[in-house]
Structures are given as structure tokens and as C-alpha cells.
Coordinates of C-alpha atoms in Angstrom, one line a residue:
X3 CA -28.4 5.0 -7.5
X4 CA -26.0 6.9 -5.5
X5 CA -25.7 4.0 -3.0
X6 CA -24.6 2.0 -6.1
X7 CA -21.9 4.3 -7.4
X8 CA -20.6 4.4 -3.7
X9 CA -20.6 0.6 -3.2
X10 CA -19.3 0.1 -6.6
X11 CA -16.5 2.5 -6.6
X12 CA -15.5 1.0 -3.4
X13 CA -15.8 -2.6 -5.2
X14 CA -13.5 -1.3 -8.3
X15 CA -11.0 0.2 -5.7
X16 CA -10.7 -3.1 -3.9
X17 CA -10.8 -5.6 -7.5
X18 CA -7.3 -3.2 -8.2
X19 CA -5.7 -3.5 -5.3
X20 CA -6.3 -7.1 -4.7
X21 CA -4.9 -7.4 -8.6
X22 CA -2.2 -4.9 -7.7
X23 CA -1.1 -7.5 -4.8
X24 CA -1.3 -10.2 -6.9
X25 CA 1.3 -9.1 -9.6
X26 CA 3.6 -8.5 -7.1
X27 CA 3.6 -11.8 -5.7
X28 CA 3.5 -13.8 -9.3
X29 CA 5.6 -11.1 -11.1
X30 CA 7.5 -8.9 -8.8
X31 CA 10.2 -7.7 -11.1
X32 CA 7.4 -7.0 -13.5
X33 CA 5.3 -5.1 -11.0
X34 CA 7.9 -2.8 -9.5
X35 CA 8.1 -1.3 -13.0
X36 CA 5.0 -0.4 -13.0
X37 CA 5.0 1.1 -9.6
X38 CA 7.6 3.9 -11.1
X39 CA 10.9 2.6 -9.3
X40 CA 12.3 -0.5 -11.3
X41 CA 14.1 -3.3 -8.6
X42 CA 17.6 -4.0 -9.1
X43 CA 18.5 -6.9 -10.9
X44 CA 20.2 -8.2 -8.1
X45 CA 18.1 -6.8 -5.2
X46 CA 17.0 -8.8 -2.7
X47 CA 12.7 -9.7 -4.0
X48 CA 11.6 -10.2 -0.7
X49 CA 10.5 -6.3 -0.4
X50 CA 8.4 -6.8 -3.6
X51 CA 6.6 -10.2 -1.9
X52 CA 6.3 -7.9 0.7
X53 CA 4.2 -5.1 -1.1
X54 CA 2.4 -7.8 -2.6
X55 CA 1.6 -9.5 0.2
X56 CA 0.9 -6.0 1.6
X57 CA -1.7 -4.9 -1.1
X58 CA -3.8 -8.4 -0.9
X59 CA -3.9 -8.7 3.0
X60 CA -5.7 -4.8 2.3
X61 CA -8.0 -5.6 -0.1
X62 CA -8.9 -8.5 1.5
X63 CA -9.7 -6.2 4.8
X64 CA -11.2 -3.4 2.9
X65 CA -13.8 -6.5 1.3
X66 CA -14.6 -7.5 4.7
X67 CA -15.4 -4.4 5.9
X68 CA -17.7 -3.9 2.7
X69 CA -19.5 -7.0 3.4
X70 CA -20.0 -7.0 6.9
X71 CA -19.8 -3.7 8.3
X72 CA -21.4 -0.2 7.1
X73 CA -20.6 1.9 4.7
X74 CA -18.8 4.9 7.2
X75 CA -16.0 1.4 8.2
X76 CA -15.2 1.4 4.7
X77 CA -15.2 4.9 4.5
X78 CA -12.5 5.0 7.1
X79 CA -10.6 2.6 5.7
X80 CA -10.6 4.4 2.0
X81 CA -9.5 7.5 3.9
X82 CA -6.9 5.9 6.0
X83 CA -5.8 4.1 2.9
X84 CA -5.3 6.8 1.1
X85 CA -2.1 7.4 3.0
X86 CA -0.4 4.5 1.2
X87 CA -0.8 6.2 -2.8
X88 CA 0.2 9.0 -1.3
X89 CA 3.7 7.8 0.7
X90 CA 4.3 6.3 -2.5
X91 CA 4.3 9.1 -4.7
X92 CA 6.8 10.2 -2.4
X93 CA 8.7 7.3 -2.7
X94 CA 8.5 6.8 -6.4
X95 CA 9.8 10.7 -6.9
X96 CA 12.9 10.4 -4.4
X97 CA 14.0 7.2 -6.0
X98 CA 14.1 8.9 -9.7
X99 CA 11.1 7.5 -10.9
X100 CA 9.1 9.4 -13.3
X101 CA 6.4 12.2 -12.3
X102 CA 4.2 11.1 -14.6
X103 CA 3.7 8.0 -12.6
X104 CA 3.9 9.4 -9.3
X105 CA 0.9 11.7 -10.3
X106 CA -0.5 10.2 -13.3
X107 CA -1.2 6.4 -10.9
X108 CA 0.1 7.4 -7.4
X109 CA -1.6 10.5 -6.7
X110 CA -4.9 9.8 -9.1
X111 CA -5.3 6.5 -6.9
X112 CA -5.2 8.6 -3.4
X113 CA -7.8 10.8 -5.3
X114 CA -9.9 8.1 -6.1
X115 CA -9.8 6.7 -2.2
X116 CA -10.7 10.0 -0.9
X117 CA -13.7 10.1 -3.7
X118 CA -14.5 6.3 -2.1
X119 CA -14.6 7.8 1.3
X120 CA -16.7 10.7 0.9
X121 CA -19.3 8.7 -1.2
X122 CA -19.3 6.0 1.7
X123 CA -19.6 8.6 4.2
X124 CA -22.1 10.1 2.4
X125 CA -24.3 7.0 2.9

């Protein structure tokens, strides 16, 4: 059972960021809203292809080290990736977005990927 929760937690975390990716490439505009720091309606896009492109390319990585390496590579790679929720809570609160957002999704998500890690370390 606990191998389950720790393979499936890591599954879930993967799914969102993969989805997360994805809105930023169909609906960038959309997507930075949701981050916490709305783009400018004139801003140059590129940078939210870029986050989007980011996010896929890491959930693509973290699902190949879920399917073909152990459970302590993933682990790394939650606990390494937990650096990226938390740079952007930074980001979201120097560029005025709300705290709410910055804790309430940011900071929750690098809890959640430290959660991953320990359970796949764990294994």
C-alpha cells in the first residue's frame, strides 16, 4: 500500500505539471493568471512558451525516471524540483502578485514535492 501512495503521489505530481505545461503553451495569457503575476498585454509571449515548454519537458523527465529508474531517481528529482515552486513564490510575491497564491499553490506545490521525495525515498 505505501508503495502505491508513493508511486501515485509521484503520478498526480507529474499529470499537473505536464497539464500545467500545457496551458501555457495553448493559453499563455490565460495561464500566467493563474500563476499569480498576470503578463502584460503587450509583453512579449515568448517567456510564457517558455515556462510552458519548461513545465512539459519536466514532467516528461520526471515520467521517465518513474518508469525506468527506481524510486530514490525520482526521489531526487521531486526534491530538486521542489526548487522551482519555491523560486516562484518568490517571484510571484516581488512582482505584486497575491500571497494567497504564492502560498496557497506555490508553496503547497513545493510541499507536496518534498512529501513525493520522502515517500520515494522511503521505498
Amino acid at each position: 500500500m505505501f508503495t502505491v501512495i508513493a508511486y501515485g503521489l509521484a503520478i498526480v505530481v507529474i499529470a499537473l505539471v505536464a497539464l500545467i505545461g500545457l496551458r501555457f503553451l495553448l493559453a499563455p495569457r490565460t495561464a500566467a493568471v493563474g500563476y499569480g503575476v498576470s503578463a502584460k498585454e503587450n509583453g512579449d509571449s515568448a517567456y510564457l512558451t517558455i515556462k510552458g515548454l519548461r513545465d512539459f519537458t519536466l514532467s516528461l523527465l520526471g515520467a521517465a525516471l518513474l518508469a525506468f529508474s527506481g524510486p530514490h531517481a525520482a526521489g531526487w528529482y521531486m526534491l530538486v524540483g521542489a526548487i522551482i515552486p519555491l523560486g516562484d513564490v518568490l517571484i510571484v510575491l516581488r512582482h505584486g502578485g497575491s500571497r494567497a497564491v504564492a502560498f496557497g499553490i506555490h508553496f503547497a506545490t513545493a510541499v507536496v514535492l518534498l512529501i513525493s521525495a520522502a515517500l520515494l525515498f522511503a521505498l
